[in-house]
Every structure is written in structure tokens, then in C-alpha cells.
Coordinates of N, CA and C and ligand atoms in Angstrom, one line a residue:
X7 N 239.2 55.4 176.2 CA 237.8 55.6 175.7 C 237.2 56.8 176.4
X8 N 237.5 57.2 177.6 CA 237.1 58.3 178.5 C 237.6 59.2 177.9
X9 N 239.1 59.0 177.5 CA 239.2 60.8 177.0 C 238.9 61.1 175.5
X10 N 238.4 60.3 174.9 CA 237.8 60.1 173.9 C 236.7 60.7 173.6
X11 N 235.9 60.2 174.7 CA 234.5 60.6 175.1 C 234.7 62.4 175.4
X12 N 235.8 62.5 176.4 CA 235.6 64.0 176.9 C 236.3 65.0 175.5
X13 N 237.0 64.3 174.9 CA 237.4 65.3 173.8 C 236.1 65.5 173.0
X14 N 235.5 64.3 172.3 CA 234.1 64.8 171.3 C 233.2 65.6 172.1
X15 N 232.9 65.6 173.3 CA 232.5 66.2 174.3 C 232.8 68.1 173.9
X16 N 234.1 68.0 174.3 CA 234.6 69.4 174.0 C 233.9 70.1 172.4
X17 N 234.3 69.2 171.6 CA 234.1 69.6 170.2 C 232.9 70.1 169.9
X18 N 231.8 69.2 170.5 CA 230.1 69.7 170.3 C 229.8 70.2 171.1
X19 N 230.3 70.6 172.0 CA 230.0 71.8 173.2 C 230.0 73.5 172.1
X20 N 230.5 72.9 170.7 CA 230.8 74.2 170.2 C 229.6 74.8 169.5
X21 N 228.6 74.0 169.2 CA 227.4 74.1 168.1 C 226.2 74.3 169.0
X22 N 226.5 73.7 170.5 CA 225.2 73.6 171.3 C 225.3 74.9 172.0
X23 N 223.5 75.1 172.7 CA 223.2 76.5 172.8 C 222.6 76.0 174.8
X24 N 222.6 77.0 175.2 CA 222.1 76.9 176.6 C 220.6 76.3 176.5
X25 N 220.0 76.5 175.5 CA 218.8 75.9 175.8 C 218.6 74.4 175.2
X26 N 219.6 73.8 175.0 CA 220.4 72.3 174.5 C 220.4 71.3 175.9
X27 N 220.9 72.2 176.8 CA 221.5 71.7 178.4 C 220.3 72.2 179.8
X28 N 219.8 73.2 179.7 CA 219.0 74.2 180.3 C 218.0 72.9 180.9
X29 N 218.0 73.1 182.3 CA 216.7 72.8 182.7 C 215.4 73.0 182.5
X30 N 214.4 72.4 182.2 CA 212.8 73.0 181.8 C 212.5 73.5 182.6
X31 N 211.4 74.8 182.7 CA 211.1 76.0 182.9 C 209.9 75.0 184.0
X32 N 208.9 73.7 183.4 CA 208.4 73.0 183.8 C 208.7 72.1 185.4
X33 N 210.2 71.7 185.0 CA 211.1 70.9 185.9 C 212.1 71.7 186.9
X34 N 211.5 73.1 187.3 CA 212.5 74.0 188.0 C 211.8 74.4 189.6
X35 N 212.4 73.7 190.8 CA 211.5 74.1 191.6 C 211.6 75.4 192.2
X36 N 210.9 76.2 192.1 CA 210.8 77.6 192.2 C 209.7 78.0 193.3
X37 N 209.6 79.4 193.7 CA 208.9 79.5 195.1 C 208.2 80.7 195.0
X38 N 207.0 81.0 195.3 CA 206.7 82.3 195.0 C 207.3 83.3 196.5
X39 N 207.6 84.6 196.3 CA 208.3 85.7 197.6 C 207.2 85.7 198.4
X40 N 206.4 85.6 198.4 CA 205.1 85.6 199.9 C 205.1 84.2 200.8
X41 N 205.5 83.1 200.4 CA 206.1 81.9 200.8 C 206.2 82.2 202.5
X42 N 205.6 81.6 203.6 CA 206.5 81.5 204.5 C 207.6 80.9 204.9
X43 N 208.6 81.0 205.9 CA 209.7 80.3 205.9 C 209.1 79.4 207.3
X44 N 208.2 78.7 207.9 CA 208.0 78.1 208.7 C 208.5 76.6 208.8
X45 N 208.8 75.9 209.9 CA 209.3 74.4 210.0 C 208.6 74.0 208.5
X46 N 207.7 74.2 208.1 CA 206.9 73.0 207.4 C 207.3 73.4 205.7
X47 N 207.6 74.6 205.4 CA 208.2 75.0 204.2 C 209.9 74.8 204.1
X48 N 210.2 74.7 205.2 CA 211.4 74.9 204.9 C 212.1 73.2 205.2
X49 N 211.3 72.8 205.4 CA 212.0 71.3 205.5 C 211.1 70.8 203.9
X50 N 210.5 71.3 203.5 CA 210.0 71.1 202.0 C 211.4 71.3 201.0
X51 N 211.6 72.7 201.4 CA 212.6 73.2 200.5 C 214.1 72.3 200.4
X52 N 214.2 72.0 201.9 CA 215.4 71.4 202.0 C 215.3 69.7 201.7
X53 N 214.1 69.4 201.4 CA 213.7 67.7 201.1 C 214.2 67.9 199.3
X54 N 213.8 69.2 198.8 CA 213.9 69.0 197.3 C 215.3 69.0 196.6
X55 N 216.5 69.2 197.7 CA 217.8 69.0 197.6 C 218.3 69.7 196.7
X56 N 217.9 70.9 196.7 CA 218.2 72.1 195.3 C 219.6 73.1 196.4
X57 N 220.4 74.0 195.5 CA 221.3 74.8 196.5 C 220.3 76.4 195.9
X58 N 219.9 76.2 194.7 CA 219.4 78.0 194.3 C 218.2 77.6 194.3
X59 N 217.7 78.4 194.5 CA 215.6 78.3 194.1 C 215.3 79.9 193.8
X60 N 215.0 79.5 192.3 CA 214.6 80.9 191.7 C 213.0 81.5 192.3
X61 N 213.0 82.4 192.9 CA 211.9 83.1 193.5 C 211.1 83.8 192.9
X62 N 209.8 83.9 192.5 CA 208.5 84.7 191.5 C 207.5 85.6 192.5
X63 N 207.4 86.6 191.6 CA 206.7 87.4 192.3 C 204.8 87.4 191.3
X64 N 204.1 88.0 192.5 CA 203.3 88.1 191.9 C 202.2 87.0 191.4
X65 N 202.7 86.0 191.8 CA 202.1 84.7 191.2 C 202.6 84.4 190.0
X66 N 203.1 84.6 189.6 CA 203.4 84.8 187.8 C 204.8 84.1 187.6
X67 N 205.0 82.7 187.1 CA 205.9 82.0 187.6 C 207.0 82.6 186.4
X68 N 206.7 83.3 185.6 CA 207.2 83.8 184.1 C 208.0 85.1 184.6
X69 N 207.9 85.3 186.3 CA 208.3 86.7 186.8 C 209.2 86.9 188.1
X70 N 210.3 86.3 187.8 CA 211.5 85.4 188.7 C 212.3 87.1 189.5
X71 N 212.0 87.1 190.6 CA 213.0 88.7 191.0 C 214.0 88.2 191.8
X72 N 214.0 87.0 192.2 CA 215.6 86.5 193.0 C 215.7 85.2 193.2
X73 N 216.5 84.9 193.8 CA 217.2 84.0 194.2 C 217.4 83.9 195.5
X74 N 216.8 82.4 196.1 CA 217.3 82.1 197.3 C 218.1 81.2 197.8
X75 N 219.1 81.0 198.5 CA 219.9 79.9 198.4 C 219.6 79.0 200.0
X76 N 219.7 77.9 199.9 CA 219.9 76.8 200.7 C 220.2 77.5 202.0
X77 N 221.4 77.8 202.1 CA 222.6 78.2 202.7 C 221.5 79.4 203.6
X78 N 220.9 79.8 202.9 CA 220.8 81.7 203.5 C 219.5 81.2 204.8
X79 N 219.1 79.6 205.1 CA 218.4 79.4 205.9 C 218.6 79.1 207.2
X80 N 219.9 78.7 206.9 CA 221.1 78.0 208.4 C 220.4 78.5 209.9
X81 N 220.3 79.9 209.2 CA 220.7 80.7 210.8 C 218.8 81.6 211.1
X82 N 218.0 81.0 210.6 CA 216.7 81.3 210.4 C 216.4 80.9 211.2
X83 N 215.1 81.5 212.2 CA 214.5 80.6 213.3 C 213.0 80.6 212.5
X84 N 212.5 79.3 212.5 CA 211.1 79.0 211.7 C 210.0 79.8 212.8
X85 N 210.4 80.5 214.1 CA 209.6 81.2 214.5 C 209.3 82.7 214.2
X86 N 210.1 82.8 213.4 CA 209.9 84.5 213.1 C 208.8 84.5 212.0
X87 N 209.2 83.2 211.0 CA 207.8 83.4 210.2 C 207.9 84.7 209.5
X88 N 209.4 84.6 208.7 CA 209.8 85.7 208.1 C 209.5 84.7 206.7
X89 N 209.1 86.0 205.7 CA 208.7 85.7 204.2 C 210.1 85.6 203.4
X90 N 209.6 84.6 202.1 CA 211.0 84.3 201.5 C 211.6 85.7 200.6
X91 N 210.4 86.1 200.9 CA 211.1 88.0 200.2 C 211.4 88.8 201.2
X92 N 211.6 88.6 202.2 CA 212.3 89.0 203.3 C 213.6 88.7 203.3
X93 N 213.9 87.8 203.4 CA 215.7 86.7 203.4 C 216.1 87.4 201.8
X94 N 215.4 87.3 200.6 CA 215.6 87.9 199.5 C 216.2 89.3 199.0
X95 N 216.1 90.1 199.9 CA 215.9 91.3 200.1 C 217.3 91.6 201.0
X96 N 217.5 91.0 201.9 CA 218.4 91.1 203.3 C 219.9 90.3 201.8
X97 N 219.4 89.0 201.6 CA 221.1 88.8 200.8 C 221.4 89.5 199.2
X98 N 219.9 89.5 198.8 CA 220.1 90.2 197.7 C 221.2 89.4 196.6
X99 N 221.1 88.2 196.4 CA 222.3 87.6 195.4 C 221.9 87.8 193.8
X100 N 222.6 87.7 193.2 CA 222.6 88.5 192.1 C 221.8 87.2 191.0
X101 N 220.5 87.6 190.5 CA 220.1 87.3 189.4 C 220.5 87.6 188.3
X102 N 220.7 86.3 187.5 CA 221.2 86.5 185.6 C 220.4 86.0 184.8
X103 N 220.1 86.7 183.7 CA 219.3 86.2 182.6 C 220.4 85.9 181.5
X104 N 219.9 84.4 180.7 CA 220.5 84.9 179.0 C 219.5 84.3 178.3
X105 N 219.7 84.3 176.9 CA 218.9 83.7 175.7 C 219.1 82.9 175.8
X106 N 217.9 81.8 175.5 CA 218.2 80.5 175.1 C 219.3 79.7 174.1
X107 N 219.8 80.7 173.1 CA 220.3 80.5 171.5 C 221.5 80.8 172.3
X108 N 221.9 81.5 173.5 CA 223.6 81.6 174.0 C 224.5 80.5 173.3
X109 N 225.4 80.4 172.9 CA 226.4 79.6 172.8 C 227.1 78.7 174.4
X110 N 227.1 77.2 174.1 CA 227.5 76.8 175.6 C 228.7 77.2 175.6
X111 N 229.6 77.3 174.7 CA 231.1 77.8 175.2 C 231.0 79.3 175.5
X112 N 230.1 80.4 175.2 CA 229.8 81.7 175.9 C 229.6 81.3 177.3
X113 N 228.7 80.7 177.5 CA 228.0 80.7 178.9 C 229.1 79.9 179.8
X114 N 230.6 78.9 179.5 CA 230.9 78.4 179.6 C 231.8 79.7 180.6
X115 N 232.2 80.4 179.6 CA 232.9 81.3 180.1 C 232.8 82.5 180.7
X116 N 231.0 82.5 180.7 CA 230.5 83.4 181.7 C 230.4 82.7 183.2
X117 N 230.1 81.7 183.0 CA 230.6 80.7 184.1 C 231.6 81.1 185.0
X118 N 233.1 80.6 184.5 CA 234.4 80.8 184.9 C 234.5 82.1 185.4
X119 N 234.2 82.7 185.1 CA 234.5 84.1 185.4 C 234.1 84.1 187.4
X120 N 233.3 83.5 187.6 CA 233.2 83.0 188.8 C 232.0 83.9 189.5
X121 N 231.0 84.5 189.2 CA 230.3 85.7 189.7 C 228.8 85.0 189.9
X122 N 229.0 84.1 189.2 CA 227.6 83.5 189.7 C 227.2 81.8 188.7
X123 N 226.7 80.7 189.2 CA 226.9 79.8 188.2 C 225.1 79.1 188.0
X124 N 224.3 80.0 188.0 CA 223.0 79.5 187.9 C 222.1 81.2 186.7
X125 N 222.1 80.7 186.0 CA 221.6 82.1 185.3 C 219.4 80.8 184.7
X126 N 218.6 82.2 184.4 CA 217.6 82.2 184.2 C 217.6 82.2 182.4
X127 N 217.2 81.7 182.1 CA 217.1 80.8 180.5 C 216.1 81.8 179.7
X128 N 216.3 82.8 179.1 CA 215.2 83.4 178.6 C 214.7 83.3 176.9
X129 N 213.6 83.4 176.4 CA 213.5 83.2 175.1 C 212.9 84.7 174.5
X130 N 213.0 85.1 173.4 CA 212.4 86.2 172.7 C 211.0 85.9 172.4
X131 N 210.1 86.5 172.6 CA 208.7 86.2 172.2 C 208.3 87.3 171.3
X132 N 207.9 87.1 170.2 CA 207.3 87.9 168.7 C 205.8 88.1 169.4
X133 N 205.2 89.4 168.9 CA 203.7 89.6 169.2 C 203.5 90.5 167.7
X134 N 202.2 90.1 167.4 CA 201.8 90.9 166.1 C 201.8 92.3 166.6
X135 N 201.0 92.8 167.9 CA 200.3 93.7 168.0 C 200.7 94.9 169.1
X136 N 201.9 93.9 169.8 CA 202.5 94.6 171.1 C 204.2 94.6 170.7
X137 N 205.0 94.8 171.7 CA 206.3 94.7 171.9 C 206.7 93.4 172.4
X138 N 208.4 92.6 171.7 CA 208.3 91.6 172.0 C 208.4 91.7 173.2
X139 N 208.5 90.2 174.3 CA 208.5 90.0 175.3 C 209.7 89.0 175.7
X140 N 210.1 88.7 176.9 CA 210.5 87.3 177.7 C 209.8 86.4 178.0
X141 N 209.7 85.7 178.0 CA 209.3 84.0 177.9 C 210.3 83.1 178.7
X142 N 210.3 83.4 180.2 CA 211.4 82.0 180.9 C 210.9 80.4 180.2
X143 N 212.2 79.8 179.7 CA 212.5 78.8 179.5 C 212.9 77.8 180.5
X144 N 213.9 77.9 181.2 CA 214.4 77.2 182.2 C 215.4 77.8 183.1
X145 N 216.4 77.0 183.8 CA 217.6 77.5 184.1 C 219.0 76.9 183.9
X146 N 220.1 77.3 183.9 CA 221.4 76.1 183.1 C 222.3 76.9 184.3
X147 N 222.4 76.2 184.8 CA 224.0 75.7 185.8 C 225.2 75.5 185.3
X148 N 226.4 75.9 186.0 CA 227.6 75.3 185.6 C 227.7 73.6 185.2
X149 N 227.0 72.9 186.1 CA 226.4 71.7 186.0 C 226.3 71.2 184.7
X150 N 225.5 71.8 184.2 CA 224.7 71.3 182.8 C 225.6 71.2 182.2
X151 N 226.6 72.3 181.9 CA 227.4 72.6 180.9 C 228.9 71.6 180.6
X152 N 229.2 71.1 182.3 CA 230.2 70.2 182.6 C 229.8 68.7 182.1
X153 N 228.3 68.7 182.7 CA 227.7 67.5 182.2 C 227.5 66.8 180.7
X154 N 227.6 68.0 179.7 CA 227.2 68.1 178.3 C 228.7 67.7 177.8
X155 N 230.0 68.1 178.6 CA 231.2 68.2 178.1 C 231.4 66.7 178.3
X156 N 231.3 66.2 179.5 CA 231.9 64.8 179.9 C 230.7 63.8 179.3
X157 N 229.5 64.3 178.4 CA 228.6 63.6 178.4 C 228.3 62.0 179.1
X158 N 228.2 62.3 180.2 CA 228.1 61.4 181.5 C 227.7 61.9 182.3
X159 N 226.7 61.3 183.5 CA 225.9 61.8 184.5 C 226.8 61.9 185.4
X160 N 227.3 62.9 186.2 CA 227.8 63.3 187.1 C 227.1 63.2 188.5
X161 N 227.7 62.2 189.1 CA 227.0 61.7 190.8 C 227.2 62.5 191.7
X162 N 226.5 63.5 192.2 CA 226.6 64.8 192.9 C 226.9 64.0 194.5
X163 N 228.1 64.5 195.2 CA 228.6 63.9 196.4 C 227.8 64.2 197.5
Ligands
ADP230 P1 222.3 71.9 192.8 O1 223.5 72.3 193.6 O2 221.1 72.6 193.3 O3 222.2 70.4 192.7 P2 223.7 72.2 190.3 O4 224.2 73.5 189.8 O5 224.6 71.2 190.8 O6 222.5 72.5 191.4 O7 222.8 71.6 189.1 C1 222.3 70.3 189.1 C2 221.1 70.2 188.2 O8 220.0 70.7 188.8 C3 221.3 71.0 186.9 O9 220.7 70.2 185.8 C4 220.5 72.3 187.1 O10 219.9 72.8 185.9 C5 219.4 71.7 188.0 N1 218.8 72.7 189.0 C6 219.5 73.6 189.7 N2 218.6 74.3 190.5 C7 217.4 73.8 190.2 C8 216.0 74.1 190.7 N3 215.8 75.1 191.7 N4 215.0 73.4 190.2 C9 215.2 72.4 189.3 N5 216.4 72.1 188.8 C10 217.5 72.8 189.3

């Protein structure tokens, strides 16, 4: 029945789109770059049990310029009271956008490719009067995608 499950799994992995699997744009804990890194934020960040946290500039949560990872805190002393656009800047890891309409077997295999497994979820926005625009949706992990395949909740160790 399991491989059952993972084969139909595979099959409709083929019609569904990243914004099918994508985390809500609503449900994504994200940080603005002026953030301090002090004891009291960073035991926040690390209570929320995330490994990437998409970072905004500007106040403008629609305006994501990096990525900070878990990891890039280890060796931080909460006395420097260095900004999260500081550590941002110093690792510099690589931000990815796609469309929401992506194909999951595309993104599947943008995935594999191994260069990065957290991309930013973008939507096309129509304007009568201006140029269209971006509109963040969410974000979709390798996670999502594995999750969607085995349709079953995967118990993170
Ligand atoms: P993590 O290692 O942080 O748990 P995963 O890649 O294992 O991330 O993804 C687990 C789930 O968490 C996925 O559904 C993914 O979309 C979601 N996710 C990843 N990062 C964030 C974040 N910063 N805020 C909210 N959800 C996130």
C-alpha cells in the first residue's frame, strides 16, 4: 500500500505547480535586516525551529534581499549586537525566486541540482496603469516537494 501510495504520489507530482506545495507568504517566519542579533532575538529565532529565514528590507515584507541561516549564528557573540544585515552581507547565500505556476517536477529538479533547496514563491501581478509587478506568495523547500510525493507528513528528526 506504501508504494502504492508513493507511485500515485509520483504521477500527480506531474500536474501540480509550486504554489500547490509552497508555504503561505502569511505562515513564513521572516525577519526584517535592521533586526538585532542580541540574546533575546536570537533565542527567538532559534525557538522558531526554522534552518533558512527569509530576510526584508525596508519594512516591506513583499521585499525579501536574503537569507539567513540558523547555522550562520553558532559563532556570534550576542554582545556585538551586530544587525541581521550584517551576518547577511558577510555570508551572502544565494537567494532564488520562481513563479508560483513552476511545475513541481521543474522545481524538483532545480532542487537536485543541489545549489540551493529553499527558493522564494513569486506571483505575476497585472496593473491597469503601471508595469506588472512581484507579489511574494510563499516559500517551497525541497521538503514540500518530497512531502507532496510520499503524500505523508514527514517527522523531521
Ligand atoms: P526546516 O529545515 O527549516 O524545517 P525544511 O526545508 O525542512 O525547513 O521545510 C520544512 C517546512 O517548513 C516546509 O513546509 C517549508 O516550506 C517550511 N519552511 C521553511 N522555512 C520556513 C520559514 N522561515 N518560515 C515558515 N516556514 C518555513
Amino acid at each position: 500500500a506504501e508504494e502504492l501510495k508513493i507511485a500515485v504520489g509520483a504521477m500527480e507530482i506531474s500536474d501540480k505547480t509550486v504554489g500547490d506545495v509552497m508555504t503561505k507568504i502569511d505562515d513564513v517566519f521572516m525577519l526584517p535586516d535592521t533586526t538585532t542579533l542580541n540574546t533575546k532575538t536570537v533565542a527567538e529565532i532559534l525557538r522558531m525551529g526554522y534552518t533558512r529565514i527569509p530576510v526584508f528590507a525596508a519594512g516591506d515584507r513583499n521585499n525579501v534581499v536574503s537569507l539567513l541561516f540558523v547555522k550562520d549564528l553558532a559563532l556570534l557573540d550576542p554582545d556585538d549586537n551586530f544587525t541581521i544585515q550584517t551576518v547577511c552581507n558577510y555570508h551572502q547565500h544565494a537567494l532564488r525566486f520562481v513563479l508560483h505556476d513552476t511545475p513541481l517536477r521543474v522545481m524538483l529538479e532545480e532542487f537536485k541540482k543541489g545549489d540551493y533547496h529553499l527558493a522564494m514563491v513569486n506571483e505575476i501581478v497585472e496593473h491597469e496603469d503601471q508595469d506588472p509587478s512581484y507579489q511574494l506568495q510563499g516559500v517551497v523547500t525541497l521538503e514540500d516537494i518530497v512531502e507532496e510525493i510520499l503524500q505523508a507528513e514527514i517527522v523531521d528528526e
